[in-house]
PDB file of C-alpha atoms in Angstrom:
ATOM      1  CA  UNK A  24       8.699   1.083   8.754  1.00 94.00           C
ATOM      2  CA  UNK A  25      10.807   4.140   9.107  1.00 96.00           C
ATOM      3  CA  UNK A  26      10.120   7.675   8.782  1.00 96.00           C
ATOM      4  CA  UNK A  27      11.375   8.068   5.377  1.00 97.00           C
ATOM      5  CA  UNK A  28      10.014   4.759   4.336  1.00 97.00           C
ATOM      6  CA  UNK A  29       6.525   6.215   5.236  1.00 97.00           C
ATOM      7  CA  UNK A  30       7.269   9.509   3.367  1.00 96.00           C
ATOM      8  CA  UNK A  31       8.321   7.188  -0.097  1.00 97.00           C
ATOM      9  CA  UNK A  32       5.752   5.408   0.582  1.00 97.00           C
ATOM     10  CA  UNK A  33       3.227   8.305   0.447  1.00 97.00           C
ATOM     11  CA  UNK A  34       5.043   9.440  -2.579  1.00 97.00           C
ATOM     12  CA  UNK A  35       5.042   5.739  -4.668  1.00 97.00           C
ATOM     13  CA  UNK A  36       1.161   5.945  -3.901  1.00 97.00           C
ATOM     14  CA  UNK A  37       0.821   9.272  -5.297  1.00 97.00           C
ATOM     15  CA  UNK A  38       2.751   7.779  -8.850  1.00 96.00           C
ATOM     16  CA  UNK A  39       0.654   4.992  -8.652  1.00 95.00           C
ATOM     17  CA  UNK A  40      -2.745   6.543  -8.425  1.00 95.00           C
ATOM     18  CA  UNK A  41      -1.713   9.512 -10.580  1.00 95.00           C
ATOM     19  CA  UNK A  42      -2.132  12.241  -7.456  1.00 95.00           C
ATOM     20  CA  UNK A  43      -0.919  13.615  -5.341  1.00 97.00           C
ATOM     21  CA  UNK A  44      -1.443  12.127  -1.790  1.00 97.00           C
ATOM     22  CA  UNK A  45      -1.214  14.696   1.264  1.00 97.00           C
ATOM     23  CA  UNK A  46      -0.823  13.963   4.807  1.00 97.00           C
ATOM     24  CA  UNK A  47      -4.260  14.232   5.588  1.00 97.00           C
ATOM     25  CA  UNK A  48      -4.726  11.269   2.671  1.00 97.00           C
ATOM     26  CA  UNK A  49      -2.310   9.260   4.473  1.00 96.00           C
ATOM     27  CA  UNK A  50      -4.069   9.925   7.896  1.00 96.00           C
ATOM     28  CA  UNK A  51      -7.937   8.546   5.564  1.00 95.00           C
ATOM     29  CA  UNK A  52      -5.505   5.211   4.711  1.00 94.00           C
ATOM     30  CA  UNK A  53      -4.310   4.779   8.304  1.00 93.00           C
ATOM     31  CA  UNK A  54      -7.936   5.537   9.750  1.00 93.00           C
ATOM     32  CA  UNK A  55      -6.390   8.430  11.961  1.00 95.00           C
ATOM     33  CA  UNK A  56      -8.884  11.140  13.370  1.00 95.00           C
ATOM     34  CA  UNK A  57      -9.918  13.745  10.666  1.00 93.00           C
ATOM     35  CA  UNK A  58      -8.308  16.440  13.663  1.00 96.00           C
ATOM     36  CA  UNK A  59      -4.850  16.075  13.707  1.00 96.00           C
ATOM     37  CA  UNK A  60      -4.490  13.405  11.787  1.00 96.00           C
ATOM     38  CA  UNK A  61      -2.181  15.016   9.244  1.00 97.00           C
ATOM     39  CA  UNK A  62      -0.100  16.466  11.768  1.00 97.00           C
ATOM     40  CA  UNK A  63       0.259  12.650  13.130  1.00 97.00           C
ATOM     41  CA  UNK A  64       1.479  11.745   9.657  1.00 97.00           C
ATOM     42  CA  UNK A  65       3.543  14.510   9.388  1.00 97.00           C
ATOM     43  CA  UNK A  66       5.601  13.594  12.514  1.00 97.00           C
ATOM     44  CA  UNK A  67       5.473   9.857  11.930  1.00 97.00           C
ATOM     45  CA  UNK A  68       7.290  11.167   8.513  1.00 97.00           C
ATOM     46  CA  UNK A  69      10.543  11.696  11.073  1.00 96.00           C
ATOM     47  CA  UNK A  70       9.945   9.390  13.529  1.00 96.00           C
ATOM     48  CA  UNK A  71       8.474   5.935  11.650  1.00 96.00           C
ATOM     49  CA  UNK A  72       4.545   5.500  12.286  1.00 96.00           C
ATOM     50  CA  UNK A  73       3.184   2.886  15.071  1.00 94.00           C
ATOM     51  CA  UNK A  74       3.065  -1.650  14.588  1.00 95.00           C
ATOM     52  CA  UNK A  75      -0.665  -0.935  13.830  1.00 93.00           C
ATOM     53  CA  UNK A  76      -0.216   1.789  10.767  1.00 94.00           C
ATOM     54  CA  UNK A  77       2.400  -0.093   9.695  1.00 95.00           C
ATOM     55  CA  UNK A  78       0.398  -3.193   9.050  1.00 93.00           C
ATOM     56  CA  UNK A  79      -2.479  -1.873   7.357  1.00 93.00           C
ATOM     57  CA  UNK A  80       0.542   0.689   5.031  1.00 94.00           C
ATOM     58  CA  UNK A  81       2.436  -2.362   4.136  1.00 93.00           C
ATOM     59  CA  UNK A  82      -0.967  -3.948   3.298  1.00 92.00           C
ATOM     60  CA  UNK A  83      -1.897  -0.471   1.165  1.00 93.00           C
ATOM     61  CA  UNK A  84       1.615  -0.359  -0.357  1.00 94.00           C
ATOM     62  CA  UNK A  85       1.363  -3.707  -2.463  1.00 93.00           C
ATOM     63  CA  UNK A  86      -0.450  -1.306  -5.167  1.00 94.00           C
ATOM     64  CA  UNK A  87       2.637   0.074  -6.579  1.00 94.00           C
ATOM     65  CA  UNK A  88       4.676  -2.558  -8.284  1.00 92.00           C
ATOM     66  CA  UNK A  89       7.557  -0.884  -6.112  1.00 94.00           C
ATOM     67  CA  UNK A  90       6.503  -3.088  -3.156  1.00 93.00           C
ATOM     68  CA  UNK A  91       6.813  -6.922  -2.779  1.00 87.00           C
ATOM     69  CA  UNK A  92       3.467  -8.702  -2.769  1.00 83.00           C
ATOM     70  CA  UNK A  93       3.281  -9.643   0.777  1.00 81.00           C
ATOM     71  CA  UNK A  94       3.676 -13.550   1.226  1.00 76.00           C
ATOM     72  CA  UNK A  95      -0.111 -14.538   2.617  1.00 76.00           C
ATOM     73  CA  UNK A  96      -1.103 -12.434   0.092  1.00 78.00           C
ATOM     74  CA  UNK A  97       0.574 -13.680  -2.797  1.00 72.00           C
ATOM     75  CA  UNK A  98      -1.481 -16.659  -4.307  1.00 73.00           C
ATOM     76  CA  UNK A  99       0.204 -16.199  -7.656  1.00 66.00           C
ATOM     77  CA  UNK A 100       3.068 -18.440  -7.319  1.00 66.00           C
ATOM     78  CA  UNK A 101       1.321 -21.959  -6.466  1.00 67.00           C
ATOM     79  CA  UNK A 102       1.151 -24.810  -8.135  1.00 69.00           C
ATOM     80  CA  UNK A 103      -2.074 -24.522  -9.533  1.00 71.00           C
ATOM     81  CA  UNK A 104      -1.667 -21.346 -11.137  1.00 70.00           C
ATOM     82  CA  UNK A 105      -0.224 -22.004 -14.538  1.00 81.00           C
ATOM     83  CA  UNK A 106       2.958 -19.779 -14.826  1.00 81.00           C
ATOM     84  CA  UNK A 107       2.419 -17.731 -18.174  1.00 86.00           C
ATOM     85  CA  UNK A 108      -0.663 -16.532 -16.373  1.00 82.00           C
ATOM     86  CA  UNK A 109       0.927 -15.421 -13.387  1.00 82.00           C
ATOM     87  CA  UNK A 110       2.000 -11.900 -14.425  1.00 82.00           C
ATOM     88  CA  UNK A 111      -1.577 -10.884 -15.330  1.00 86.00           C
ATOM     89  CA  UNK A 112      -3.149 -12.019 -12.092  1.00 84.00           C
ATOM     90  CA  UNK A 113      -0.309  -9.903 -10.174  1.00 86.00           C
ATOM     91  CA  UNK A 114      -1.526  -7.093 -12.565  1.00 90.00           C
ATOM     92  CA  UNK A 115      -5.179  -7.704 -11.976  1.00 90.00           C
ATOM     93  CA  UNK A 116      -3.891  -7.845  -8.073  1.00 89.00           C
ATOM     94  CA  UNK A 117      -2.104  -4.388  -8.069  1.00 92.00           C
ATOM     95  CA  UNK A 118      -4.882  -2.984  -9.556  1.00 95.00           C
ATOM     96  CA  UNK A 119      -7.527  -4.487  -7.042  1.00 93.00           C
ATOM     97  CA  UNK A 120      -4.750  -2.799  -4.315  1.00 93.00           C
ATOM     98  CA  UNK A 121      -5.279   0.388  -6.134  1.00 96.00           C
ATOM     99  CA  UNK A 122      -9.137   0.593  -6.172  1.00 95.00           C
ATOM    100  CA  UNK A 123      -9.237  -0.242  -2.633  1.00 93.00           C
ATOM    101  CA  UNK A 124      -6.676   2.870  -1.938  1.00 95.00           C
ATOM    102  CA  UNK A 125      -9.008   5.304  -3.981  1.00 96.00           C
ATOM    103  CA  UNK A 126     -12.015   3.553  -1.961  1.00 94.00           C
ATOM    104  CA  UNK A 127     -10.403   4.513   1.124  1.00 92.00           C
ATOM    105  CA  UNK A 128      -9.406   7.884   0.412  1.00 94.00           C
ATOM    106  CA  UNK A 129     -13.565   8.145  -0.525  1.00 89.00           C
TER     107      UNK A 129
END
């Protein structure tokens, strides 16, 4: 993940949840230090943020409908899952992404 792929990313979360997300919100979802934090997101805004931030953000970013459902994750597609009710457990999915944003933020 880039710089400005972290900084879109912080702004398709903030459409999604219906606020605003700051850096310091970013630095609750990546689990960075409550000092400095912000600052950390800030400069990983220029510079792309590190393997482990982007894991858990590409995890996080699956709750806009902007973002691919991430292949282990996506369960929808099988062959046991009838198709016309496919689009409603992606829904229910996206949604479950967004609570657990919001949890995270507290």
């Amino acid at each position: 993940m880039t710089g400005p792929e972290l900084k879109q990313l912080r702004a398709d979360l903030s459409e999604v949840l219906g606020q605003t997300l700051t850096a310091a919100d970013m630095a609750k979802l990546c689990a960075l230090p409550e000092k400095g934090g912000a600052d950390t997101i800030r400069r990983w805004e220029v510079s792309g943020p590190t393997l482990a931030a982007t894991k858990v953000l590409r995890v996080l970013a699956m709750a806009s409908e902007r973002y691919p459902i991430l292949e282990k994750f996506d369960i929808f597609d099988r062959h046991d899952v009838r198709e016309d009710e496919r689009p409603a457990k992606r829904a229910a999915f996206r949604a479950q992404m967004r609570d657990e944003v919001l949890r995270r933020l507290g």
